[in-house]
Coordinates of C-alpha atoms and ligand atoms in Angstrom, one line a residue:
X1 CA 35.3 -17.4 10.8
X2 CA 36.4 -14.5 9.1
X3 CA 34.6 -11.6 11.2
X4 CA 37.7 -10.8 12.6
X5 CA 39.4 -9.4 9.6
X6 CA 36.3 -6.9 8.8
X7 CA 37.8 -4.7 11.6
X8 CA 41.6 -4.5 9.9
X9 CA 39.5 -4.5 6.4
X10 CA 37.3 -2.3 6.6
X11 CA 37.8 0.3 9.2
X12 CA 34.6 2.8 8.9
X13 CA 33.8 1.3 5.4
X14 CA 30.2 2.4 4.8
X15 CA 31.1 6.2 5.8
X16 CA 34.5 6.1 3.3
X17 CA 33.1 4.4 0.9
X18 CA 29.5 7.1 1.1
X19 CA 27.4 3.7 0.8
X20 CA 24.6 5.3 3.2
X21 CA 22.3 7.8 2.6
X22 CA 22.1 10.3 6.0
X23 CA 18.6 9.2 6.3
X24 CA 20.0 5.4 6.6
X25 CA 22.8 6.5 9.0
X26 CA 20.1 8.0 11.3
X27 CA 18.2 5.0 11.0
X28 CA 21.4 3.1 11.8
X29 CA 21.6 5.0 15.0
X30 CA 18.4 3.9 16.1
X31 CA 19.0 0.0 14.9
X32 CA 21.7 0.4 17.3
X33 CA 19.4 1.9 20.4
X34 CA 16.6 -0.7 19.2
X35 CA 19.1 -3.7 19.6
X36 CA 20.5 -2.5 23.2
X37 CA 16.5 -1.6 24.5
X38 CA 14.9 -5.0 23.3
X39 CA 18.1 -7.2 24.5
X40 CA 18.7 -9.1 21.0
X41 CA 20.9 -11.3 21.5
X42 CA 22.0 -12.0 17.3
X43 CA 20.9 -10.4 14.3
X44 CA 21.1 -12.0 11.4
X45 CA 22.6 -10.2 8.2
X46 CA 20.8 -11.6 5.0
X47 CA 21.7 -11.6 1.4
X48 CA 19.9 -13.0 -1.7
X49 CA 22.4 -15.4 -3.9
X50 CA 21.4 -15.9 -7.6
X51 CA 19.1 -18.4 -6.9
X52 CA 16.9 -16.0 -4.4
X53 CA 18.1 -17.9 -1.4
X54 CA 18.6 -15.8 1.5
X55 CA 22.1 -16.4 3.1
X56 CA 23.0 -15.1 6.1
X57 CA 25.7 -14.7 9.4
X58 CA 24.3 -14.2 12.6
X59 CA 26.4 -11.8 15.1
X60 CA 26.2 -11.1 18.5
X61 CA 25.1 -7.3 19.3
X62 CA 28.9 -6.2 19.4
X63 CA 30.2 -7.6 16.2
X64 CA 26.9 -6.3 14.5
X65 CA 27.7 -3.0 16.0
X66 CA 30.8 -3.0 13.9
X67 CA 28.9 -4.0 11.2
X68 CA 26.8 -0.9 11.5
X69 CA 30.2 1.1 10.9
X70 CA 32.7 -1.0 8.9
X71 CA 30.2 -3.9 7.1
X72 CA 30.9 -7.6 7.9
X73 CA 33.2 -10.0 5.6
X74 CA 31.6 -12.8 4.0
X75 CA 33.1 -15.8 1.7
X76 CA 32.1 -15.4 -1.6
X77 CA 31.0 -19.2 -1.4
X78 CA 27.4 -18.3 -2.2
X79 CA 28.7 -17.0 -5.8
X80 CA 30.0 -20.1 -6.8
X81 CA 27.5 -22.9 -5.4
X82 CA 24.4 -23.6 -6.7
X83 CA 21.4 -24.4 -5.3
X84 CA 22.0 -27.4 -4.3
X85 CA 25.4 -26.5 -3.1
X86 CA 27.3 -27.9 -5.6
X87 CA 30.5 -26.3 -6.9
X88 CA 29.8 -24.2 -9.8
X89 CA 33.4 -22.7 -10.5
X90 CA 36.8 -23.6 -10.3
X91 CA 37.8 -20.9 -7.3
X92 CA 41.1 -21.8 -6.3
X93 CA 42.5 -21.1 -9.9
X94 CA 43.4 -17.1 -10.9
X95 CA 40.2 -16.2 -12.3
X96 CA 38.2 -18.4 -10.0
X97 CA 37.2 -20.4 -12.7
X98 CA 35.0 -17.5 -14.5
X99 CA 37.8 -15.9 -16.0
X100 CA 37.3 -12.7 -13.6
X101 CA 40.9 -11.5 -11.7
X102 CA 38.7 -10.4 -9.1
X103 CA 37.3 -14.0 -8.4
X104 CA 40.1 -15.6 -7.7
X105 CA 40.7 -17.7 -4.5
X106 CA 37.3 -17.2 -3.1
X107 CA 38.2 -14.2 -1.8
X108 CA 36.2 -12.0 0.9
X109 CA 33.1 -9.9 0.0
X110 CA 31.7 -7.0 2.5
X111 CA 27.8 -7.2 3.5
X112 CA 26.6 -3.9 4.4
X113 CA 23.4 -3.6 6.5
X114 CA 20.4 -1.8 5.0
X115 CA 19.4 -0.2 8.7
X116 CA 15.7 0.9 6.5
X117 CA 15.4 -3.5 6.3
X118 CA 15.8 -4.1 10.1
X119 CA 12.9 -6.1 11.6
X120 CA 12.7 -8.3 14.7
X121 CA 11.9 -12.3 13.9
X122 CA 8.6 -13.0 15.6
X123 CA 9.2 -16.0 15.6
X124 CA 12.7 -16.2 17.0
X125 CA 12.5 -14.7 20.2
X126 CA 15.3 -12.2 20.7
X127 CA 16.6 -12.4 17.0
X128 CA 16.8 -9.4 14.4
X129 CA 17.3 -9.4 10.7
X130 CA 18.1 -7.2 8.1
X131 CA 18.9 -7.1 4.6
X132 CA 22.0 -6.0 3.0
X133 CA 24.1 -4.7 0.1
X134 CA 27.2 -6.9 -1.2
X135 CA 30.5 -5.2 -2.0
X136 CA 33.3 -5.9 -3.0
X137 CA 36.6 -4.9 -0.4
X138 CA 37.4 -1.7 -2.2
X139 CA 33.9 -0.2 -2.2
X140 CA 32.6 -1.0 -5.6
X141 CA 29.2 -2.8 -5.9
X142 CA 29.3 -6.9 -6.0
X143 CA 29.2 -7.6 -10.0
X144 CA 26.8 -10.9 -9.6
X145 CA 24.5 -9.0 -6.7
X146 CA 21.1 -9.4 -8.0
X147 CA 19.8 -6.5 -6.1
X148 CA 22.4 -4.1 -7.5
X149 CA 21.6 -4.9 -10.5
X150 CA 17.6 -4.3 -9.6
X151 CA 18.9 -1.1 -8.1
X152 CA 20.9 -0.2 -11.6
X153 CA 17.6 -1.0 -13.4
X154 CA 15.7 1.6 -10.9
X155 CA 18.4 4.1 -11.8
X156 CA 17.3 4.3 -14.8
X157 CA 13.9 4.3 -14.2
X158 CA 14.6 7.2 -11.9
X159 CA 16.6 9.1 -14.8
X160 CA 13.1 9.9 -17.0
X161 CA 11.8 10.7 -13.6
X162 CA 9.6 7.7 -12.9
X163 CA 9.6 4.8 -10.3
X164 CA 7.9 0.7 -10.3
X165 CA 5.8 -0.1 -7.7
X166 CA 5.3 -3.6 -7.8
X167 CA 2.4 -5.9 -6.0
X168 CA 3.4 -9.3 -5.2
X169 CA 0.6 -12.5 -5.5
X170 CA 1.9 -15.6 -5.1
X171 CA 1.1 -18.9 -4.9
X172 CA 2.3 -22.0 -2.6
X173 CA 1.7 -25.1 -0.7
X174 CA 0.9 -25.3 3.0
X175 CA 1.9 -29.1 4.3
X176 CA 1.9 -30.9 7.3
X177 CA 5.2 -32.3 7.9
X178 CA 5.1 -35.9 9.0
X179 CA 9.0 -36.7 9.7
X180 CA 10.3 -34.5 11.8
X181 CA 13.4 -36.4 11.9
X182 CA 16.1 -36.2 8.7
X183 CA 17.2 -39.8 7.4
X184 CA 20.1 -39.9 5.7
X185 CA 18.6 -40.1 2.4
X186 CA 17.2 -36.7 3.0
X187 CA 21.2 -34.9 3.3
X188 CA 22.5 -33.4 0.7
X189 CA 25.7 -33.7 -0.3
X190 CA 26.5 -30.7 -2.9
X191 CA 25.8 -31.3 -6.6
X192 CA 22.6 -33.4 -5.1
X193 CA 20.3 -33.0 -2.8
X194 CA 18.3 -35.2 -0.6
X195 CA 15.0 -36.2 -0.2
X196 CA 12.4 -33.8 1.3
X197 CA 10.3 -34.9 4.4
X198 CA 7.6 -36.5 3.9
X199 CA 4.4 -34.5 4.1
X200 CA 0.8 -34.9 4.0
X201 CA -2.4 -32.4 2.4
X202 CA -4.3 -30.1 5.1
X203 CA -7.1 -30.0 2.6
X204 CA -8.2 -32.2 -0.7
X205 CA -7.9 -29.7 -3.4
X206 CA -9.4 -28.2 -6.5
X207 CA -11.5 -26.1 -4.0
X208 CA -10.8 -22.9 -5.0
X209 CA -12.2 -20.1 -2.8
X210 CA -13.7 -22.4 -0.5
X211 CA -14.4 -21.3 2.5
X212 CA -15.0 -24.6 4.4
X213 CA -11.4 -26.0 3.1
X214 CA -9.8 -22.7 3.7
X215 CA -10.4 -23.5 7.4
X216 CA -8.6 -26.6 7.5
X217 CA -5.5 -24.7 6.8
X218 CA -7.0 -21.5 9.3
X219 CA -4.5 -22.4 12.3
X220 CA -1.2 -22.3 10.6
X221 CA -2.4 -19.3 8.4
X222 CA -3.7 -17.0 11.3
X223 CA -0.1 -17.5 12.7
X224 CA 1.6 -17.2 9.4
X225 CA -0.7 -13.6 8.8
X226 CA 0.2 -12.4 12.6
X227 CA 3.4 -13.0 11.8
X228 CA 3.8 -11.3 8.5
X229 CA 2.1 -8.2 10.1
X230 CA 4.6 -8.2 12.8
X231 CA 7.4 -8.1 10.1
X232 CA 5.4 -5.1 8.4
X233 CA 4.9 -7.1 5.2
X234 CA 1.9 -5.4 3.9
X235 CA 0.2 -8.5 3.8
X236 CA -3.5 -7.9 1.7
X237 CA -5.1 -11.1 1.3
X238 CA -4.6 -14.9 2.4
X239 CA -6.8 -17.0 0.3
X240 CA -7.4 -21.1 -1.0
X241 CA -6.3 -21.6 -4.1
X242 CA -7.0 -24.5 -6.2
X243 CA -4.7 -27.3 -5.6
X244 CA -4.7 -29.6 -2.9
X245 CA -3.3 -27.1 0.2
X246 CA -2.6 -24.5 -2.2
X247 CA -2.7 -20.9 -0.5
X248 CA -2.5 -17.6 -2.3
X249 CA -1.2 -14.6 -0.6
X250 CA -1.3 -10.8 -1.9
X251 CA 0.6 -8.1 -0.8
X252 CA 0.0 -3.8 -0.9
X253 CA 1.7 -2.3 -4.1
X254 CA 5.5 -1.1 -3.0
X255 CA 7.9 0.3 -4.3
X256 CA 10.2 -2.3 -6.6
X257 CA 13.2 -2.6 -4.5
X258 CA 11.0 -3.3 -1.5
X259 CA 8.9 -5.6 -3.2
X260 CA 11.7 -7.8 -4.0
X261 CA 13.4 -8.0 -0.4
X262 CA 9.9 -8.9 0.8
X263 CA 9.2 -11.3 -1.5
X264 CA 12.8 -12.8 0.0
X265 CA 11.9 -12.5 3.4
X266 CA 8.5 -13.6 3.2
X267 CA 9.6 -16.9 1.5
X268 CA 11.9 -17.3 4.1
X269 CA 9.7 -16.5 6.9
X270 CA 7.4 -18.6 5.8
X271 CA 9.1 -21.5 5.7
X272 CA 11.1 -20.8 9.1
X273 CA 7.2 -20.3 10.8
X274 CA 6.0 -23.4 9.3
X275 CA 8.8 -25.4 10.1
X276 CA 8.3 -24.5 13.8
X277 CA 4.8 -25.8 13.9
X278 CA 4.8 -28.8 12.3
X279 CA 4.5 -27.9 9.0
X280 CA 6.0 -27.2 5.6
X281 CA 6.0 -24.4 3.2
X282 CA 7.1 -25.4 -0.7
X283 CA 7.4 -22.9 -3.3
X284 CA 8.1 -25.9 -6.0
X285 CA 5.9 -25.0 -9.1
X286 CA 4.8 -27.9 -10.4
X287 CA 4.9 -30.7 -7.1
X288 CA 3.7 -33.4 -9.3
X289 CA 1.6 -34.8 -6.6
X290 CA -1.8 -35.8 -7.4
X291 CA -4.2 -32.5 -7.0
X292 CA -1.2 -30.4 -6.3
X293 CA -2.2 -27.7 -9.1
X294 CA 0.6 -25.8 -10.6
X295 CA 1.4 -22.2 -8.7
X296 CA 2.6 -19.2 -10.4
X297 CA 3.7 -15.5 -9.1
X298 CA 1.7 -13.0 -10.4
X299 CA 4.0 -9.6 -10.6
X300 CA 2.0 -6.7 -10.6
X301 CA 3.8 -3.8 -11.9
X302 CA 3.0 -0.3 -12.3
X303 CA 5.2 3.0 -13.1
X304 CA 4.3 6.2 -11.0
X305 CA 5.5 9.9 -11.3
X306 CA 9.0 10.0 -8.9
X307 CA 8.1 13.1 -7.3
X308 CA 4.1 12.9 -7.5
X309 CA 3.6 9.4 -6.9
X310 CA 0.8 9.9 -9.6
X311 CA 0.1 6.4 -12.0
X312 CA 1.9 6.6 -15.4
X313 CA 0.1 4.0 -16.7
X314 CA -3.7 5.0 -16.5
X315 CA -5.0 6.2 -20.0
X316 CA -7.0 9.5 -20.4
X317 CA -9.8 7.9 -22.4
X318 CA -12.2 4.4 -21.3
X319 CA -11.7 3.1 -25.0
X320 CA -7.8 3.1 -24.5
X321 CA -6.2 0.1 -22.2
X322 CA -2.8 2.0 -21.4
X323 CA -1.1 5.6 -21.3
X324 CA 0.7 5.8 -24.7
X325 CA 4.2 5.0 -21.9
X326 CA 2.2 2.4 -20.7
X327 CA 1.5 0.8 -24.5
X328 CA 5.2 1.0 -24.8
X329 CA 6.6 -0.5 -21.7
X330 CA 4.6 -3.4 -22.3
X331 CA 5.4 -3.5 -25.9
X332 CA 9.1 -3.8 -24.2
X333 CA 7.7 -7.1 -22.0
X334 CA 6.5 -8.5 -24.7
X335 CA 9.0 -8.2 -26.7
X336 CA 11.7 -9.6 -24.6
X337 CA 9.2 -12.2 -23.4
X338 CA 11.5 -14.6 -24.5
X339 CA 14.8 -14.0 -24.0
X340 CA 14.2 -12.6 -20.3
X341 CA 11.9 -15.9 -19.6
X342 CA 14.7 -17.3 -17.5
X343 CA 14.6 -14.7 -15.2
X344 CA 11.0 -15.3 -14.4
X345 CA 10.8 -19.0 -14.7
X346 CA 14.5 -19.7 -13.6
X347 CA 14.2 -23.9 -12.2
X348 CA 13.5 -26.9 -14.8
X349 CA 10.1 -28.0 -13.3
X350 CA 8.6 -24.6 -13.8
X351 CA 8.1 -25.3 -17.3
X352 CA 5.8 -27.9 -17.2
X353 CA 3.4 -24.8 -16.3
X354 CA 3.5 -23.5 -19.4
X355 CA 0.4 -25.4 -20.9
X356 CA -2.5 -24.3 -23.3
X357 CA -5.7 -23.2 -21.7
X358 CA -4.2 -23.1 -18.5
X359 CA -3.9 -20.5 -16.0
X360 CA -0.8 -19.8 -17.1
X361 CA 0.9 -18.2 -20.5
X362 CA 2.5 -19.9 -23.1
X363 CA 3.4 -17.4 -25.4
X364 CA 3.8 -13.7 -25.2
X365 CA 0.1 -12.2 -25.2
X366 CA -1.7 -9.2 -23.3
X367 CA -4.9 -8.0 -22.8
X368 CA -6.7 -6.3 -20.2
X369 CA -9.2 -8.4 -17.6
X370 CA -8.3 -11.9 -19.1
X371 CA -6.5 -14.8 -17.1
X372 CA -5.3 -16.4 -20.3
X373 CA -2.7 -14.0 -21.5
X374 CA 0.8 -13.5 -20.4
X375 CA 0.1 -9.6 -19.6
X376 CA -3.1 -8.6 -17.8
X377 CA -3.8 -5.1 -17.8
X378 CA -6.0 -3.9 -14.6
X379 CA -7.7 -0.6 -13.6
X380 CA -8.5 2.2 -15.9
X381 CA -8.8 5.8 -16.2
X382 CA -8.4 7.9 -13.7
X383 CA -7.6 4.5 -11.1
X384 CA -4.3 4.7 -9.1
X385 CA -4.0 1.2 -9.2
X386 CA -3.7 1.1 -13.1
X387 CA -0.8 -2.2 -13.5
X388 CA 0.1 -5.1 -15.5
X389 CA -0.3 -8.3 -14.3
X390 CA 2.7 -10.5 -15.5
X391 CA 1.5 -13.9 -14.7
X392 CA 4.5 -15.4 -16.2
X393 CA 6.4 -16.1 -12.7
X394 CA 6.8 -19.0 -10.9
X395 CA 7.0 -19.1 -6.9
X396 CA 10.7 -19.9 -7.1
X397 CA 12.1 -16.9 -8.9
X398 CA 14.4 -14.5 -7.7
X399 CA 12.2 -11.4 -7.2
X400 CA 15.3 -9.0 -7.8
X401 CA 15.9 -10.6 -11.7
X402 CA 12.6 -10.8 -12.4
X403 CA 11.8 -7.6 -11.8
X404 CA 14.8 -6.5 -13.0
X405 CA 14.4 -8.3 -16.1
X406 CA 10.3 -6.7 -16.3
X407 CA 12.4 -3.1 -16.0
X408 CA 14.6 -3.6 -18.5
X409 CA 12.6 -4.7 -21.1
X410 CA 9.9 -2.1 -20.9
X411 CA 13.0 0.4 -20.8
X412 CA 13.8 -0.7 -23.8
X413 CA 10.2 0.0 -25.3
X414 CA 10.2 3.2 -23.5
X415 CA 13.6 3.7 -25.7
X416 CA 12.2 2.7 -28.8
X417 CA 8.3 4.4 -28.4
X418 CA 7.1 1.0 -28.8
X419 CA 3.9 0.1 -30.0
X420 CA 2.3 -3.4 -28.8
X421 CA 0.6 -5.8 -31.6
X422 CA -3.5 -5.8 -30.5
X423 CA -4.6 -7.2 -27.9
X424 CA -5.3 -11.2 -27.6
X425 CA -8.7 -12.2 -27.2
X426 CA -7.4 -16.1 -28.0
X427 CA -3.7 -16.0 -26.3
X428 CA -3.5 -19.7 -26.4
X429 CA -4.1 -19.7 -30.5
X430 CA -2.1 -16.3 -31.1
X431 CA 0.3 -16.0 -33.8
X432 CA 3.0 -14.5 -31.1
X433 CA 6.6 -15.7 -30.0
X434 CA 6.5 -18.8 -28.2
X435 CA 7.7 -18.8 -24.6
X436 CA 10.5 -20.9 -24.1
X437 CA 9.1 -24.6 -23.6
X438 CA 12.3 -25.8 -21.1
X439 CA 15.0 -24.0 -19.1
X440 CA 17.3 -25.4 -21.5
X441 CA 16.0 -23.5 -24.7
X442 CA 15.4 -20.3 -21.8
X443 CA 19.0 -20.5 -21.5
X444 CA 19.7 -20.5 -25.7
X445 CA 17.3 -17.7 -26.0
X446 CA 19.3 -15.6 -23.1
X447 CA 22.6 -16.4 -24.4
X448 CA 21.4 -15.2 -27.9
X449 CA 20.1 -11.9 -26.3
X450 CA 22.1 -8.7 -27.2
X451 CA 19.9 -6.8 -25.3
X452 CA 20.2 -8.4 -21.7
X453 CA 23.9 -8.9 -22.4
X454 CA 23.9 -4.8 -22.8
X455 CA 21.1 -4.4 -20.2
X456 CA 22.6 -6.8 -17.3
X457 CA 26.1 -6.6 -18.4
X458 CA 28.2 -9.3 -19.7
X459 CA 29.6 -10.3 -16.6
X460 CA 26.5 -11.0 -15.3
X461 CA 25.1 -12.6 -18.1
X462 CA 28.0 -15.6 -18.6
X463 CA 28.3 -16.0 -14.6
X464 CA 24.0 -16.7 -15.2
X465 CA 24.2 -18.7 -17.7
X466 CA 27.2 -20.6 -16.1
X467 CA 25.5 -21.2 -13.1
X468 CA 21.9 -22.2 -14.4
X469 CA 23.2 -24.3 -17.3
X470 CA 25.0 -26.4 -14.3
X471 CA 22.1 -26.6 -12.6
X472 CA 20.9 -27.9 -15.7
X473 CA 23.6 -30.5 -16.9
X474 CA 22.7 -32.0 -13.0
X475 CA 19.4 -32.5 -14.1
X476 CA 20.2 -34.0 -17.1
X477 CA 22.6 -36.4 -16.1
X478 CA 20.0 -37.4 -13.9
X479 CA 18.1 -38.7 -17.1
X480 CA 20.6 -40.4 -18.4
X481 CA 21.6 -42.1 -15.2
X482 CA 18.1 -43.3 -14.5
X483 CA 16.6 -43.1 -17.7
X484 CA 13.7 -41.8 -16.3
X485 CA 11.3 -40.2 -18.9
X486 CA 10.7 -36.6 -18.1
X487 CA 7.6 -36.6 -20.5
X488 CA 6.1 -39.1 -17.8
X489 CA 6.0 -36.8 -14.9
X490 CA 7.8 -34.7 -12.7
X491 CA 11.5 -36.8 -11.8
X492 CA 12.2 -37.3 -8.8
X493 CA 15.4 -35.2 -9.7
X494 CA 13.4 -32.0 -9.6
X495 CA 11.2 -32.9 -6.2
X496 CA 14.8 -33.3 -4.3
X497 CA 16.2 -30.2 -6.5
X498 CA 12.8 -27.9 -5.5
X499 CA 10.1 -29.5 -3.0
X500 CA 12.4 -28.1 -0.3
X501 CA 14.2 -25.3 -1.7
X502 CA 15.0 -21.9 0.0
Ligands
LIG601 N1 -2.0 -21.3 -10.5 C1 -2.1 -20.5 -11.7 C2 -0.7 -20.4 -12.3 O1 -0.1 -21.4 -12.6 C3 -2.7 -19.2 -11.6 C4 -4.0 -19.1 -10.9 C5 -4.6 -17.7 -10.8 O2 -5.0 -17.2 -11.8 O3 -4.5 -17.2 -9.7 O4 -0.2 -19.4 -12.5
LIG602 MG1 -4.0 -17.4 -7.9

């Protein structure tokens, strides 16, 4: 639709504008050679919207060619919609509705390719992908891009010399898909979405680790792991997890910014693989289907020297858990456990997780090898792979705020030499602050946060808070329409709004 203007718009964009390393423009160069060799005939261009959706426009080897020099011009629809597609914002008045000149009318948005991202689709036969940066037309950074605002985070990470690697464990359901066909009630039409297909259990649940079970899902999973090795996802580990069909997958410590377009792409991929043999992929936290087990995603997060790669967070002595930077950058998580909870549990259902004596947190805690606490600490002195474990997440995050959100907050314990309070032996009877118990109170405790609005930027922070609390209102107009008691069980609201998300 509007590819044509990028040309006029943009004439050699990504060189004038210096948003290329040389290292990326060589790599562009052979994207370019790679494209021609292995006849692609489209490549998709992908970005994350706030919701950690991947969006993208596929071009023909010409116009993504162009792309290579001048970026490609996209609406900036995916700002303003939220995950259901309904209209967030007001765009067609000055100020698009968000009070922001720059917003008005919708206007056009440049995608520039990250040539380092490229990847063929092993499952799409000719197809390419790759990830990219959003601008705005005159070269400066997209103000709601949430991996700009990782990046920003990095920066200044990178300023006192260190870097995040981050390992990714997370947790979803493998399904059989039984209708093929979309009914009606399974459209959406924006501000509500349809049903989801129905689907049926590959295995019977609360088999964790079983080996026998683990088979019945071994078809679809030997061609999900070929396939995420063909995409170079540094898959680890593909294991049953307790629910009913409930798979865990691990993948090889990264560094953050790579972590999080993975994490995108390997949701995505999933889902695309899955849906081409039969079967569906959810990322919905809490299903509410009977043996369905809620699923979290375990961040695991570690800060290493920029130039030696050497682990920051290993202590010197066995009787200490952390590197006195390590005590305080987890003094920073826990400290903002609260107000950055949105960022990691971002979706109304994923609050039902939060439950005592569960596998998952309900208040801000830590400790090392304990499954109970909100931070587990792993490894040790002397060990490389010396992390914390933020078992906070849910499936459906966006990996770029989360993490960003996990910087940020141990910056600001870095900043202030924090200490941490002792370590929780009992997390679930700790006197320490309460995790948010729904997204609406996440969203108070975000608005009310000084530091995220300094950290992420005010702009950010109201467009957030604008788009979730929507999302929000949808839900609870839902309520009131059908006076469905949440208290009873997952709604059917938030298995249309999640089961078939992304
Ligand atoms: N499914 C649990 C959760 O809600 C985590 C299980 C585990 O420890 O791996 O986070
Ligand atoms: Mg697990």
């Amino acid at each position: 639709m509007d590819g044509r203007t990028t040309g006029v718009d943009g004439n050699g964009f990504i060189a004038r504008h210096g948003l290329w390393t040389d290292g990326q423009a060589r790599r562009a160069r052979e994207v370019k050679e790679r494209v021609e060799a292995e006849g692609l005939h489209l490549i998709r261009l992908v970005w994350t919207d706030t919701h950690g959706i991947a969006r993208a426009r596929s071009l023909t080897p010409p116009a993504f060619e162009a792309a290579l020099s001048n970026g490609h011009a996209i609406g900036a629809g995916s700002w303003s919609l939220d995950a259901s597609g309904g209209r967030v914002f007001t765009s067609f008045v000055s100020g698009g509705g968000m009070g922001l000149r720059e917003m008005t009318g919708s206007p056009n948005l440049v995608v520039v390719p990250d040539p380092d991202s490229f990847r063929t689709l092993p499952w799409a036969p000719g197809v390419g992908w790759v990830m990219c940066d959003d601008y705005f037309r005159d070269g400066t950074p997209f103000h709601f891009s949430p991996r700009h605002l990782l990046r920003r985070m990095l920066a200044k990470l990178a300023d006192r010399g260190t870097a995040a690697v981050v390992g990714l464990e997370v947790e979803w359901y493998l399904l059989k898909l039984l209708d093929e066909t979309l009914a009606d009630e399974n459209a959406g039409i924006g501000g509500e979405r349809g049903r989801p297909p129905r689907t049926a259990l590959l295995e019977p649940g609360f088999s964790y680790d079983s080996e026998t079970n683990l088979d019945r899902m071994q078809p679809m999973l030997s061609i999900l792991a070929q396939h995420y090795v063909d995409l170079g996802l540094g898959l680890r580990s593909v294991d049953n997890e307790l629910g009913a069909s409930q798979v865990e997958c691990t993948f090889m410590p990264q560094p953050a910014l790579d972590a999080a377009a993975d994490f995108v792409l390997f949701r995505s991929a999933t889902r695309q693989i899955c849906r081409r043999h039969g079967h569906m992929a959810s990322f919905m936290t809490v299903p509410g289907r009977r043996g369905l087990y809620p699923g979290g995603w375990h961040l695991h997060l570690s800060l290493v020297d920029a130039k030696t790669g050497a682990n920051l967070l290993a202590p010197d002595r066995a009787e200490d858990h952390l590197s006195p930077l390590g005590r305080s950058f987890l003094a920073g998580q826990l400290d903002h456990a609260a107000d950055g909870a949105v960022f990691a549990t971002p979706t109304v259902n994923g609050y039902r997780r939060f439950r005592a004596n569960s596998l998952a947190p309900d208040r801000a805690t830590w400790n090392t090898d304990h499954r109970g606490v909100m931070l587990r600490i792993q490894g040790g002195p002397g060990d490389p792979a010396t992390r914390i474990e933020n078992r906070v997440g849910e499936p459906s995050a966006n990996p770029y705020l989360f993490i960003a959100a996990q910087v940020a907050a141990g910056l600001d314990g870095l900043e202030r030499e924090a200490e941490p309070w002792p370590a929780d032996d009992d997390p679930y009877e700790a006197d320490r602050p309460r995790l948010p118990a729904s997204l609406g109170d996440a969203l108070d405790a975000l608005e009310g946060s000084s530091f995220y609005r300094e950290a992420f930027g005010g702009v950010y922070l109201d467009y957030y808070l604008a788009m979730k609390r929507a999302e929000l209102a949808r839900y609870q107009a839902f309520l009131a329409d059908s006076g469905a008691d949440p208290a009873a069980g997952v709604t059917d609201w938030e298995v249309n709004e999640y089961f078939d998300a992304f």
